Coordinates of C-alpha atoms in Angstrom, one line a residue:
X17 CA 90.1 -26.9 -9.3
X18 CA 93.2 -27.8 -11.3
X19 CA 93.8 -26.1 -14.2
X20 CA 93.5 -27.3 -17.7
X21 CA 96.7 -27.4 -18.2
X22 CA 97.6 -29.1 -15.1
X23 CA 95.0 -31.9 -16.2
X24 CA 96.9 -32.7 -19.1
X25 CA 100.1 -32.4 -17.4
X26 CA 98.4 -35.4 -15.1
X27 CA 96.7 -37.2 -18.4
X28 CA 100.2 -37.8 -20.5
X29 CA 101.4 -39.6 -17.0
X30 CA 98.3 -41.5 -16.4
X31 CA 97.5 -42.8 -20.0
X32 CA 101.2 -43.8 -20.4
X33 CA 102.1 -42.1 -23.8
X34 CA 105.2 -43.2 -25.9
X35 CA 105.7 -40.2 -27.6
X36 CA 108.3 -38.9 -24.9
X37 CA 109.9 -43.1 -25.3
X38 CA 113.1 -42.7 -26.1
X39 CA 113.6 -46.3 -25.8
X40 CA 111.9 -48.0 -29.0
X41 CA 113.7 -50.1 -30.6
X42 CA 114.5 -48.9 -34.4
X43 CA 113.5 -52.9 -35.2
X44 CA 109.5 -53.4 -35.8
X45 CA 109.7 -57.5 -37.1
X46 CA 106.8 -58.5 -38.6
X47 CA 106.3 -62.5 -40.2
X48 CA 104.5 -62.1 -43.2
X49 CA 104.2 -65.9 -44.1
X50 CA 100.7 -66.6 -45.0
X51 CA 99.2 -70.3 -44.1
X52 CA 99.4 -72.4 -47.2
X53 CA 99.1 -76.1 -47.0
X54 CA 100.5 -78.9 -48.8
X55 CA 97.9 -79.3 -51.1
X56 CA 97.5 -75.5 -51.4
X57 CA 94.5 -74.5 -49.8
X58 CA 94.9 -71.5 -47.5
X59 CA 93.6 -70.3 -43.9
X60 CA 93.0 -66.8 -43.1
X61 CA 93.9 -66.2 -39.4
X62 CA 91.6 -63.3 -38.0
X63 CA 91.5 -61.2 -34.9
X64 CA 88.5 -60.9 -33.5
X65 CA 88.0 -58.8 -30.1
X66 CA 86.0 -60.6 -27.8
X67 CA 84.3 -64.2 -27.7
X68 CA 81.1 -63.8 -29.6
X69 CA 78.0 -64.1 -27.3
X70 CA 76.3 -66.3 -29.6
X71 CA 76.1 -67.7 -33.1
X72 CA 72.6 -67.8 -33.5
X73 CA 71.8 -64.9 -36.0
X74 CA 68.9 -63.6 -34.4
X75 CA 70.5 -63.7 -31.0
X76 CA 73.8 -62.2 -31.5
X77 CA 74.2 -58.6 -30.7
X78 CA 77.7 -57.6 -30.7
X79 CA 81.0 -56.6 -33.7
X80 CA 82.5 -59.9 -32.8
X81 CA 79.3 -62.1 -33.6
X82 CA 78.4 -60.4 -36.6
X83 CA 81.9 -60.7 -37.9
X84 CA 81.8 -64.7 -38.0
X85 CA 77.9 -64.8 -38.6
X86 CA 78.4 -62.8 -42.1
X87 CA 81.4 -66.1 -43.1
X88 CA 78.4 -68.6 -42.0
X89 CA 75.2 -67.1 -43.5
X90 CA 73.8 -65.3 -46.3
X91 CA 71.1 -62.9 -46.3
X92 CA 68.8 -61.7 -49.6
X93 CA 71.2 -58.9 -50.1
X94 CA 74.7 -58.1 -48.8
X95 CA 77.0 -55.9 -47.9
X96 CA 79.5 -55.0 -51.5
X97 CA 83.3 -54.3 -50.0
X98 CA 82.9 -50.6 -51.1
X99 CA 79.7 -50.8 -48.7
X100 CA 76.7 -50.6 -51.5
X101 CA 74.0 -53.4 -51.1
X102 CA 74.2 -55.9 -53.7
X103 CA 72.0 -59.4 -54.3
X104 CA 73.1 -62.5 -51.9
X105 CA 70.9 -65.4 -51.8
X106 CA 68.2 -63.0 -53.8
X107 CA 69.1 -62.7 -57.6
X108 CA 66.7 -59.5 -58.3
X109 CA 63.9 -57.9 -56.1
X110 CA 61.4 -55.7 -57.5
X111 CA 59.7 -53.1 -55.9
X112 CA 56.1 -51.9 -56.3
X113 CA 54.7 -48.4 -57.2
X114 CA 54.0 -47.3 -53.6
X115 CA 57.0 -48.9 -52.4
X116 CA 55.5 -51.1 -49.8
X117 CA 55.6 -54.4 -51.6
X118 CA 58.7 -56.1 -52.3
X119 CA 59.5 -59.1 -54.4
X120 CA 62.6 -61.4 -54.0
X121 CA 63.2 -63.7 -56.5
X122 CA 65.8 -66.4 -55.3
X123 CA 68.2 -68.0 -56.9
X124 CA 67.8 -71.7 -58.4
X125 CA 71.3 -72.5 -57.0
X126 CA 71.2 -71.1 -53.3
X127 CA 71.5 -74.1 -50.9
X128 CA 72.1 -75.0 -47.3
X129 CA 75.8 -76.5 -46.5
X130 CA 73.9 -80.4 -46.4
X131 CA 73.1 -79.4 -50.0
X132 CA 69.2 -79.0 -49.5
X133 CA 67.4 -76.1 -51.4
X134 CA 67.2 -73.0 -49.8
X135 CA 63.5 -71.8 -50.4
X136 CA 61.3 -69.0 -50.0
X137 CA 59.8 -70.9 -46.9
X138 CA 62.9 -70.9 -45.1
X139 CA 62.7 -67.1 -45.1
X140 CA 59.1 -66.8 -43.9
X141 CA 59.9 -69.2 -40.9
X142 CA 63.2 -67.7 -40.1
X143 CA 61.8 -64.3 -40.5
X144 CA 59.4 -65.1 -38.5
X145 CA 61.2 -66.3 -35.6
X146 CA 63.3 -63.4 -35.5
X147 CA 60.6 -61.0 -34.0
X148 CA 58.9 -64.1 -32.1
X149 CA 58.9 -62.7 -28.6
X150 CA 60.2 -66.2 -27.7
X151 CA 63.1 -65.9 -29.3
X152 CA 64.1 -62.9 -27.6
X153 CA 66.4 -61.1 -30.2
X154 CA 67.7 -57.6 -29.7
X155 CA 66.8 -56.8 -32.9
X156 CA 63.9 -57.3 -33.6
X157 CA 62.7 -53.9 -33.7
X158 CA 65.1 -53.7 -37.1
X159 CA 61.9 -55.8 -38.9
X160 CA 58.9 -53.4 -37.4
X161 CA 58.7 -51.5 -40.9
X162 CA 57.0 -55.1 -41.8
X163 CA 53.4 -55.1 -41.4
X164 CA 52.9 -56.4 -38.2
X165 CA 56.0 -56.8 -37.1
X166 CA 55.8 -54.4 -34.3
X167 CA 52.4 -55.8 -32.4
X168 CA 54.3 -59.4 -32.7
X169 CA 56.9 -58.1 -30.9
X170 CA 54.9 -56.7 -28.0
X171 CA 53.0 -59.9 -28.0
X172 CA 49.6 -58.3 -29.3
X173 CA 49.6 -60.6 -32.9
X174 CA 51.2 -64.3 -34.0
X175 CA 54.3 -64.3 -35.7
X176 CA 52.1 -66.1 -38.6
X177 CA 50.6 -62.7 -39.2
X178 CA 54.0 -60.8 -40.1
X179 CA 53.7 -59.3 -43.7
X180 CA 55.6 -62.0 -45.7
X181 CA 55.0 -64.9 -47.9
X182 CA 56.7 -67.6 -50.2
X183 CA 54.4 -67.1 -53.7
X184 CA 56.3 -70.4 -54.4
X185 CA 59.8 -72.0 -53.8
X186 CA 61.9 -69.1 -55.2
X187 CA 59.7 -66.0 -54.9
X188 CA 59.4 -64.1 -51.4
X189 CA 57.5 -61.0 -50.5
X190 CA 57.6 -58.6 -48.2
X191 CA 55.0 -55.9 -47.4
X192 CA 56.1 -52.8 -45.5
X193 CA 53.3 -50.8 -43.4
X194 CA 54.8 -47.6 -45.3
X195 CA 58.2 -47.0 -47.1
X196 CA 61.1 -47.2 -45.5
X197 CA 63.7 -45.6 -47.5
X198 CA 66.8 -47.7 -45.3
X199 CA 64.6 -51.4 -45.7
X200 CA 67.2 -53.1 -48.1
X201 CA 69.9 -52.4 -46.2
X202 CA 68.5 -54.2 -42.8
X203 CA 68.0 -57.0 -45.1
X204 CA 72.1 -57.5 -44.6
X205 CA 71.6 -57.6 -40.8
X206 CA 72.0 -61.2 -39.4
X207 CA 68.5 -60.3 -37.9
X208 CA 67.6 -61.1 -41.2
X209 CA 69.7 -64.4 -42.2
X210 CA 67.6 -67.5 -42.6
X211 CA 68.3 -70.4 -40.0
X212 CA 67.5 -74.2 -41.2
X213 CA 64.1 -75.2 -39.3
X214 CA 65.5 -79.0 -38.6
X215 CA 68.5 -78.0 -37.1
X216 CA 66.9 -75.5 -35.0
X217 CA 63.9 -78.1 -33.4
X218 CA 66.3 -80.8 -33.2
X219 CA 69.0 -79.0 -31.2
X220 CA 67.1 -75.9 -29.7
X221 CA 69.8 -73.6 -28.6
X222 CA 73.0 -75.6 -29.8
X223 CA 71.8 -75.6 -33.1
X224 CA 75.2 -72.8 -33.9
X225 CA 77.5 -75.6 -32.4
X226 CA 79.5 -77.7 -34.7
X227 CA 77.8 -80.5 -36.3
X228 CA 74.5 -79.2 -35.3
X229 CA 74.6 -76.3 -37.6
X230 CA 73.6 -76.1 -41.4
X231 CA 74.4 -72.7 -42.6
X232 CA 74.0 -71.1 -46.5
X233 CA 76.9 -68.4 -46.5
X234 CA 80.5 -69.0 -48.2
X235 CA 81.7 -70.7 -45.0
X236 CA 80.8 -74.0 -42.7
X237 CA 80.8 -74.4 -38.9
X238 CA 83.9 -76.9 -38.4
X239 CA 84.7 -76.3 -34.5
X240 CA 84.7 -73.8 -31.6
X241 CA 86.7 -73.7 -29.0
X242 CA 85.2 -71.3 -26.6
X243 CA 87.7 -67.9 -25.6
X244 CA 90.5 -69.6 -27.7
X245 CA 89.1 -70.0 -31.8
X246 CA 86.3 -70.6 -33.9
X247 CA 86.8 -72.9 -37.1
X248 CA 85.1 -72.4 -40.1
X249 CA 85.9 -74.4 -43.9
X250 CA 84.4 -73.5 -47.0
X251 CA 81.1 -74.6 -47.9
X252 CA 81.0 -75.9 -51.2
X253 CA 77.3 -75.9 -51.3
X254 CA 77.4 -71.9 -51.6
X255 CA 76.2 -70.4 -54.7
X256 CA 79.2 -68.5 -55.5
X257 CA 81.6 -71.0 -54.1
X258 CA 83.3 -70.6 -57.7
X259 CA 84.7 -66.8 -56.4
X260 CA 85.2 -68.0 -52.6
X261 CA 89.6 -67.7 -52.4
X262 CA 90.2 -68.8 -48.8
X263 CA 89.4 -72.3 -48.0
X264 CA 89.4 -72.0 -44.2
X265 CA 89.1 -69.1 -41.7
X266 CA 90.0 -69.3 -38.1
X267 CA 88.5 -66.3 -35.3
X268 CA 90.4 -65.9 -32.3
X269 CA 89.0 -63.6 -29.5
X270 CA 92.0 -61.2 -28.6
X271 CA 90.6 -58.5 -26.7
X272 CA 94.0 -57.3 -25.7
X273 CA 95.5 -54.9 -28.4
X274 CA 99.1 -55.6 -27.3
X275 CA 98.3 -59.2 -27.2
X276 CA 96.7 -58.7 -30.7
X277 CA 99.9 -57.3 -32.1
X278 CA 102.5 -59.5 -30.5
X279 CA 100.8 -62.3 -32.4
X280 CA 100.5 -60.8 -35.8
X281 CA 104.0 -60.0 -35.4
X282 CA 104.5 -63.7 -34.5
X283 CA 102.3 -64.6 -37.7
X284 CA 99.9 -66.6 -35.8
X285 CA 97.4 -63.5 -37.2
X286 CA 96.6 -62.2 -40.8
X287 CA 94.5 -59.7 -39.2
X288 CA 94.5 -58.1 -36.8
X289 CA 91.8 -55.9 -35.4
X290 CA 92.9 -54.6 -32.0
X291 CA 95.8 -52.3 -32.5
X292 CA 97.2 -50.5 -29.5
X293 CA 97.5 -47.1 -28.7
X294 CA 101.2 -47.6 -27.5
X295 CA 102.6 -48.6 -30.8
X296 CA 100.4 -46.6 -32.7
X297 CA 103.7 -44.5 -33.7
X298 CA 105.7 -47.6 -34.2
X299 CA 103.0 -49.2 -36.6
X300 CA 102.8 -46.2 -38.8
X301 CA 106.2 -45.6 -39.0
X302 CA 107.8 -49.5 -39.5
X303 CA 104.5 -50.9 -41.4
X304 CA 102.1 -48.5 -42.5
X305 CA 101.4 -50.4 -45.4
X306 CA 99.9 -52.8 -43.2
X307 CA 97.9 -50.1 -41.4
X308 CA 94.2 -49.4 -42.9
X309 CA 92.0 -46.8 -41.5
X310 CA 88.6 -45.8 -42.2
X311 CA 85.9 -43.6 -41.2
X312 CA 83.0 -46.0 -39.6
X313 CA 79.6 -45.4 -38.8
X314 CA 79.9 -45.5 -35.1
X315 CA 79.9 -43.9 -32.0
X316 CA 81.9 -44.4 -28.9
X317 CA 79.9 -43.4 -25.9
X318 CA 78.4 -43.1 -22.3
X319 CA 75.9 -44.5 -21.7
X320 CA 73.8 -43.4 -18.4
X321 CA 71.6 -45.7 -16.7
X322 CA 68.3 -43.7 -16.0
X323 CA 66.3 -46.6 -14.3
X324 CA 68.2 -45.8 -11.1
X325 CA 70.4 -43.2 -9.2
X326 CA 71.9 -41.2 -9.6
X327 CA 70.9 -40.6 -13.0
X328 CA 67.1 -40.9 -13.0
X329 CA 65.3 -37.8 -12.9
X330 CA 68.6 -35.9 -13.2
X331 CA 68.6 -34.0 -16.5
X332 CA 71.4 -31.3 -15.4
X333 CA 73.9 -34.0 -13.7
X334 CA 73.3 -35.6 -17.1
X335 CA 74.8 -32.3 -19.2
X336 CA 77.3 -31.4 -15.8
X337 CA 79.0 -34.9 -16.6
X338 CA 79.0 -34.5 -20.7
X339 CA 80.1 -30.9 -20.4
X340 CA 82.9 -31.7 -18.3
X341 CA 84.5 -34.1 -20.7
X342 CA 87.0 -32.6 -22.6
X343 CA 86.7 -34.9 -26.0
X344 CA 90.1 -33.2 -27.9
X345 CA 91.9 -34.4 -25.4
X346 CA 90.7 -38.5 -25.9
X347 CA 91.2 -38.2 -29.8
X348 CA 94.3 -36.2 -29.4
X349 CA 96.3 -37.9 -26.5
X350 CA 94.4 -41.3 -26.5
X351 CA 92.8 -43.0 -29.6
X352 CA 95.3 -40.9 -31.8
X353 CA 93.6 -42.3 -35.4
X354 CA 91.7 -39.5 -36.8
X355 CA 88.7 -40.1 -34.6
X356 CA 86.4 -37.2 -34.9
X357 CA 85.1 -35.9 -31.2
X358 CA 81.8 -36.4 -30.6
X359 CA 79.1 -33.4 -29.9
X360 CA 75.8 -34.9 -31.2
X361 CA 74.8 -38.5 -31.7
X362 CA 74.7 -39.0 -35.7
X363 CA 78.2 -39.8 -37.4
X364 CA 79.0 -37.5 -40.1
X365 CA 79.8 -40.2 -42.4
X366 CA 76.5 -40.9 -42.2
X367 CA 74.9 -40.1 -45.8
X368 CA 72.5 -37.5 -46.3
X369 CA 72.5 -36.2 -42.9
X370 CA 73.4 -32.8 -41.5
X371 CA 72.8 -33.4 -37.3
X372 CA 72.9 -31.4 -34.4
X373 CA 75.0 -30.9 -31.6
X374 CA 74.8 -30.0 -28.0
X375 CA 74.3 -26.2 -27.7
X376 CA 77.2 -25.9 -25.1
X377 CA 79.6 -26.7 -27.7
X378 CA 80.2 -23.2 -29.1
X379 CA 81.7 -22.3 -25.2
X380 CA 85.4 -21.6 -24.2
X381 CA 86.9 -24.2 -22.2
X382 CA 86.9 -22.4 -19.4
X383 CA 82.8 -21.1 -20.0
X384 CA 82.1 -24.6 -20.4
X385 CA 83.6 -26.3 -17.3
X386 CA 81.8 -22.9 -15.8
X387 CA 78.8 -24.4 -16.9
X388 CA 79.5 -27.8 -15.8
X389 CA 79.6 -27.1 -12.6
X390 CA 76.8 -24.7 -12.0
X391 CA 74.8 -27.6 -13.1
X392 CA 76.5 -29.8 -10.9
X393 CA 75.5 -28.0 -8.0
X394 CA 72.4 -27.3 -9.5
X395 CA 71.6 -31.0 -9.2
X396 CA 72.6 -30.9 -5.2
X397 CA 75.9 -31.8 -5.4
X398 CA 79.1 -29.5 -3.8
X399 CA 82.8 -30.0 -2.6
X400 CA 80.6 -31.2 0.9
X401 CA 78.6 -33.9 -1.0
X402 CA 79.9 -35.1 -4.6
X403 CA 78.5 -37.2 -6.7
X404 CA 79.6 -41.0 -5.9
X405 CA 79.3 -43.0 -9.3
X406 CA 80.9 -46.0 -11.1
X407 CA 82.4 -46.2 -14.3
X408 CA 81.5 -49.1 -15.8
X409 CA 83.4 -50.9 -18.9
X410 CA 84.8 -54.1 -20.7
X411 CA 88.2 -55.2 -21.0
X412 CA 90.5 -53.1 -23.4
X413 CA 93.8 -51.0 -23.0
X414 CA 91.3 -48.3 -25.0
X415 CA 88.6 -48.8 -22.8
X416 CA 90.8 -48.6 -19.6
X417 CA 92.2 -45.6 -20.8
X418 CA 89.7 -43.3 -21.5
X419 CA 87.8 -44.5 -18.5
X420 CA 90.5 -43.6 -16.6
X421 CA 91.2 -40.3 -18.2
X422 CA 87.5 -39.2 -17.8
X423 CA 86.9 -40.5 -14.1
X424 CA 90.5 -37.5 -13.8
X425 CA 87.9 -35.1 -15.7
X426 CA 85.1 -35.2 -13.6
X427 CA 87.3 -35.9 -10.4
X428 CA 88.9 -32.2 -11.1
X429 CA 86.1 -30.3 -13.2
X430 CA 83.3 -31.3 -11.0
X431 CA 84.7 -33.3 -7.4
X432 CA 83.3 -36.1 -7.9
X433 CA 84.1 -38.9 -6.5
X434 CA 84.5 -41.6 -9.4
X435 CA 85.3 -45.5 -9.3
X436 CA 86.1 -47.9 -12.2
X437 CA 84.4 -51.6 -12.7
X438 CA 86.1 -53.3 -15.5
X439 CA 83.9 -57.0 -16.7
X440 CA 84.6 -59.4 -18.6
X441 CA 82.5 -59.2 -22.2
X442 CA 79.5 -61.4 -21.8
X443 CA 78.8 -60.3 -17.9
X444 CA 79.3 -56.8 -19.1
X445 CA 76.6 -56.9 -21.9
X446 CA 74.6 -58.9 -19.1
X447 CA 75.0 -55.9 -16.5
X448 CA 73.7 -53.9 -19.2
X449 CA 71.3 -55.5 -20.4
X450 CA 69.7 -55.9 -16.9
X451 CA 70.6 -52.4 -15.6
X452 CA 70.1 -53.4 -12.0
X453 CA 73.5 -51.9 -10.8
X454 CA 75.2 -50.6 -13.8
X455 CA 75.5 -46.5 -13.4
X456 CA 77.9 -44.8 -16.1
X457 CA 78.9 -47.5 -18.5
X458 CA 81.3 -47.6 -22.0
X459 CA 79.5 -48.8 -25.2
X460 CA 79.6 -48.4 -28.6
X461 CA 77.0 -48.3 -31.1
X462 CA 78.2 -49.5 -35.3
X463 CA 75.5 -48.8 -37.7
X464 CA 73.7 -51.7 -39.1
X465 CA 72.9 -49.9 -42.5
X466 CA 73.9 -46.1 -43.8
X467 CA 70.9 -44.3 -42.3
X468 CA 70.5 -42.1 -39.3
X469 CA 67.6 -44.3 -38.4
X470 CA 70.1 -47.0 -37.5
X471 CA 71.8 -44.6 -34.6
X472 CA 67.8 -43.6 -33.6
X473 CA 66.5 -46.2 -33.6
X474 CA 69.1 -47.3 -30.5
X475 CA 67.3 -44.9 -28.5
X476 CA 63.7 -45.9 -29.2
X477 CA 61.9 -46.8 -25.7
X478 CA 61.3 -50.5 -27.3
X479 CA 64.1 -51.3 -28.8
X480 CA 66.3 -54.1 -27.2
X481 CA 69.7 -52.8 -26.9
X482 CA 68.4 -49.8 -25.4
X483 CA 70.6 -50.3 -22.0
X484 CA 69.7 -46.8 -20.8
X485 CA 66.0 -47.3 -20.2
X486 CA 65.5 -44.0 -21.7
X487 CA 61.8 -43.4 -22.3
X488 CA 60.6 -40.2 -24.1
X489 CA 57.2 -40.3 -26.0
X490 CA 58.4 -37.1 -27.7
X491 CA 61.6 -38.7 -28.9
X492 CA 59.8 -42.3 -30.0
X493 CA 57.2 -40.4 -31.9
X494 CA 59.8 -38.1 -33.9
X495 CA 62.0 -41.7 -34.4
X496 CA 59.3 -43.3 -35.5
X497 CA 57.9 -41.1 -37.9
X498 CA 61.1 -39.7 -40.0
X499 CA 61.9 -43.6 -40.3
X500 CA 58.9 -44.0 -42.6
X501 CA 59.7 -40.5 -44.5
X502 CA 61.0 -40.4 -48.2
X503 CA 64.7 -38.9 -48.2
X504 CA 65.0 -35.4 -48.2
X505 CA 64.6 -32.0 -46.5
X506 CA 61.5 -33.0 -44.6
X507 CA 62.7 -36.0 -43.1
X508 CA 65.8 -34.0 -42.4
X509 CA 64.4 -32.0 -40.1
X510 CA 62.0 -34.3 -38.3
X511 CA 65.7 -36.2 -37.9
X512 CA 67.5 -33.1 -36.6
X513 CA 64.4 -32.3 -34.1
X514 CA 64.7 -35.9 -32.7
X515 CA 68.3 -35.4 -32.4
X516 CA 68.1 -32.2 -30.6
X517 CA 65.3 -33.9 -28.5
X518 CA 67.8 -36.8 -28.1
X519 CA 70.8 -33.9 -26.8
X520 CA 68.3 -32.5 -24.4
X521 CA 67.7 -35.1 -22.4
X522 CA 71.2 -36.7 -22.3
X523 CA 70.4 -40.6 -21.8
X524 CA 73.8 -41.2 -23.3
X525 CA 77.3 -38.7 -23.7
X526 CA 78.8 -39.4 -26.8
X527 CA 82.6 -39.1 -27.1
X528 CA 84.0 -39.3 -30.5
X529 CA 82.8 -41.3 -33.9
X530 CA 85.2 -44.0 -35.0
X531 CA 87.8 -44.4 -37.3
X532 CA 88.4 -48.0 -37.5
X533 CA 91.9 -49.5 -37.3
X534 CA 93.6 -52.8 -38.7
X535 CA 96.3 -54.6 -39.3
X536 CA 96.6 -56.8 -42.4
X537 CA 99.0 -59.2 -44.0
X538 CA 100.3 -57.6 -47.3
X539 CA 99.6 -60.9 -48.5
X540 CA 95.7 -60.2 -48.0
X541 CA 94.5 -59.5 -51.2
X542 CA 90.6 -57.6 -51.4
X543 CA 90.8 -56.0 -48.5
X544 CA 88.7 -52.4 -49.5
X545 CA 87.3 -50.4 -46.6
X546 CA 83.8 -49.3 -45.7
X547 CA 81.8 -47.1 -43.7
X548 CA 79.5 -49.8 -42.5
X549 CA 83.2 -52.0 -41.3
X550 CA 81.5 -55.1 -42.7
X551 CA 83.7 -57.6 -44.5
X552 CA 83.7 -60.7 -45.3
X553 CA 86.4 -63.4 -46.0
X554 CA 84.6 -64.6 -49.5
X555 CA 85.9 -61.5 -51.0
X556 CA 89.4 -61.5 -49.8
X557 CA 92.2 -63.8 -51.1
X558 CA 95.8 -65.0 -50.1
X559 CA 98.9 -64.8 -52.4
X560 CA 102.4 -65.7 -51.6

């Protein structure tokens, strides 16, 4: 087996690291002419990763979608930029004694972009749909604290019997089946964003294309071209239109970080939010003005299909793989922004939550490669007969990267005999989704609210974007029940059990918790970062 410092010897060639360059140019230009118009009105040109799979709220699973959808819609609350939830479309809620019963009280001037009221109605319809089983969404398990919500999913009620109601045109309530400390902030979740009935029944599943849609957020659908950029103006009709700055926003999918860059060097983007690892020294030193970081609820990981070989009904080839992943050496030598590695499942951003890690993690190095590969062979696998597997993952210098540096770790830890799939966005979320030949695939997982349920809830047997087909009654039942547990010690350690539970059966290996990583115009005004990386372009503003 090589040794570990062999491996890196061997990583700093593969991953193509700059800081040995000796040929960077002491020039770093950078346009920083904002789009302004003749008759002043201003564009903000953003970056976007990859093409959104869909614009239909409660359809849309991925950064990308929710990104545009939050410019498009409104939901009863949203997201502030320091990342507290404030009101949206709902002026004031109340909430009743034994917190089960909530009250939303609407505003009089929340409308759709054709200038109809928005009513209580359109909430109970739209909330409705999301957890329709005909609908399909992948989060619909977000709404199962609602009363019902959970047998309509399973197909056991009718969506008619989901626990809300309009008491009139401006008064909506919602009745919980018992309190759910994180319910507001699902409420922000395009899950939970109303969709205009008409537009839906008269274009079925074009109503997101431009001018089919009718949306109630600060912008308006105005055109999408697929994989080149999506349009949007400002809708006028919007309740706070008075404090909306930008008049149009454009959304280009760049996937490509050196493509991303090249362009907002260009100043064809305001905002970028691909930034790649090979000018990562350049960027800080030339513009780090430019440069915003944050710590992010979310997780970069693994995950491990256990619907099929060679991962079903393989618990110590599970831990062998994890253990033999050496996680410094990805933040150190690869993602280089303060990402934090990666030994349990729960950011530690995450408020209110101490969580567990895998036990291995107080081992040497050396002990824990040991380890590694005693349960390796304890799986049946040798030198004679290694493990053949696929990494699986979507286009990205990152994402080639640290594919490629891992398949090195488990090629000279363990012998294996690893091979790398790269897909397209779309067909890669479809080969997960299906899990009929994915094996070891890259995801990541960004919190929908600041609750650990958020990152449990993932791994719940029902839940949609569950690629892993993980299926523990132990872990469901310990999910299930700290998610309708009042904050505090108790629900702690009902968290931490199904954590540990969670670690033990290693459906997924985790490998570091993100620090997100911009590029912005110092001409952006607003701009405040947030654990929850959810912003929207109402609350930023362009000055020469």
């Amino acid at each position: 087996m090589l040794s570990r410092r062999i491996l890196l010897c061997l990583l700093f060639l593969c991953v193509g690291l700059t800081a040995c360059s000796s040929d960077k140019s002491e020039q770093f230009p950078v346009k920083n002419t904002p789009e302004i118009h003749d008759d002043g009105s201003t564009t903000l040109r953003r970056g976007n990763g990859a093409e959104p799979e869909s614009l239909d709220p409660h359809q849309a699973r991925s950064v990308p979608a929710a990104n545009v959808l939050r410019d498009l819609y409104a939901g009863l609350v949203q997201i502030a930029p320091d990342g507290e939830i404030v009101p949206a479309d709902a002026e004031s809620w109340e909430v009743g004694e034994q917190k089960l019963v909530y009250t939303f009280t609407l505003r009089d001037n929340a409308r759709w972009s054709n200038g109809e009221p928005l009513t209580a109605q359109d909430y109970v319809y739209s909330l409705r749909r999301s957890v329709d089983p005909v609908t399909g969404s992948p989060y619909a398990q977000l709404h199962t604290p609602i009363v019902n919500a959970n047998d309509i999913i399973q197909g056991d009620k009718p969506p008619e019997s989901l626990g809300v109601r309009a008491l009139d045109d401006k008064t909506l309530e919602i009745t919980l089946k018992s309190p759910t400390p994180y319910f507001l902030g699902t409420l922000a979740h395009s899950i939970s964003y109303p969709v205009y009935r008409p537009a839906v029944e008269a274009h079925c599943a074009a109503f997101p294309q431009p001018g089919n849609a009718v949306t109630n957020g600060a912008y308006k659908m105005a055109s999408w071209r697929v994989n080149s950029m999506i349009g949007l103006e400002r809708n006028t009709e919007y309740w706070d239109d008075a404090n909306t700055a930008i008049d149009r926003v454009e959304f280009y999918p760049i996937t490509n970080g050196n493509s991303a860059l090249s362009r907002y060097q260009a100043g064809e983007l305001d905002w970028a939010t691909k930034v790649p690892i090979s000018q990562y020294d350049a960027i800080e030193k030339y513009i780090p003005a430019q440069l915003h970081t944050q710590p992010t609820l979310g997780v970069y990981y693994y995950g491990l299909n256990l619907r099929r070989p060679p991962f079903k009904d393989a618990p110590e080839l599970r831990h062998a793989l994890s253990m033999a992943i050496d996680r410094r050496v990805i933040v150190d030598k690869i993602t280089r922004g303060d990402e934090i590695p990666a030994y349990g499942w729960i950011p530690p951003v995450v408020e209110g939550y101490d969580g567990a890690k895998f036990e291995w993690t107080t081992l040497s190095d050396a002990d824990r490669n040991a380890k590694a590969r005693e349960l390796y062979e304890k799986a049946g696998y040798s030198e004679d007969k290694p493990l053949e597997v696929e990494i699986r993952y979507n286009s990205g210098e990152g994402n080639k990267k640290i594919a490629s540096v891992i398949a090195s770790m488990w090629r000279s830890v363990l012998g294996a005999d690893v091979t790398l799939r790269n897909e397209e966005w779309k067909v890669f979320l479809d080969s997960v989704r299906q899990g009929a030949t994915t094996e070891a695939y890259r995801l990541a997982w960004i919190g929908d609210y600041n609750d650990p349920n958020t990152f449990f809830e993932l791994m719940n047997s029902k839940f949609g974007l569950n690629g892993t087909g993980y299926a523990s009654a132990e872990y469901d039942r310990l999910q299930e029940k700290q998610a309708h547990m009042p904050d505090g010690p108790e629900r702690n350690k009902v968290m931490k059990q199904a954590e540990a539970t969670l670690l033990a059966d290693s459906p997924v290996i985790p490998i570091y918790f993100y620090v997100s990583k911009y590029l912005i115009k110092d001409y952006v005004k607003g701009f405040e970062g947030n654990p929850l990386d959810a912003y929207y372009s109402k609350d930023l503003s362009i000055e020469p």
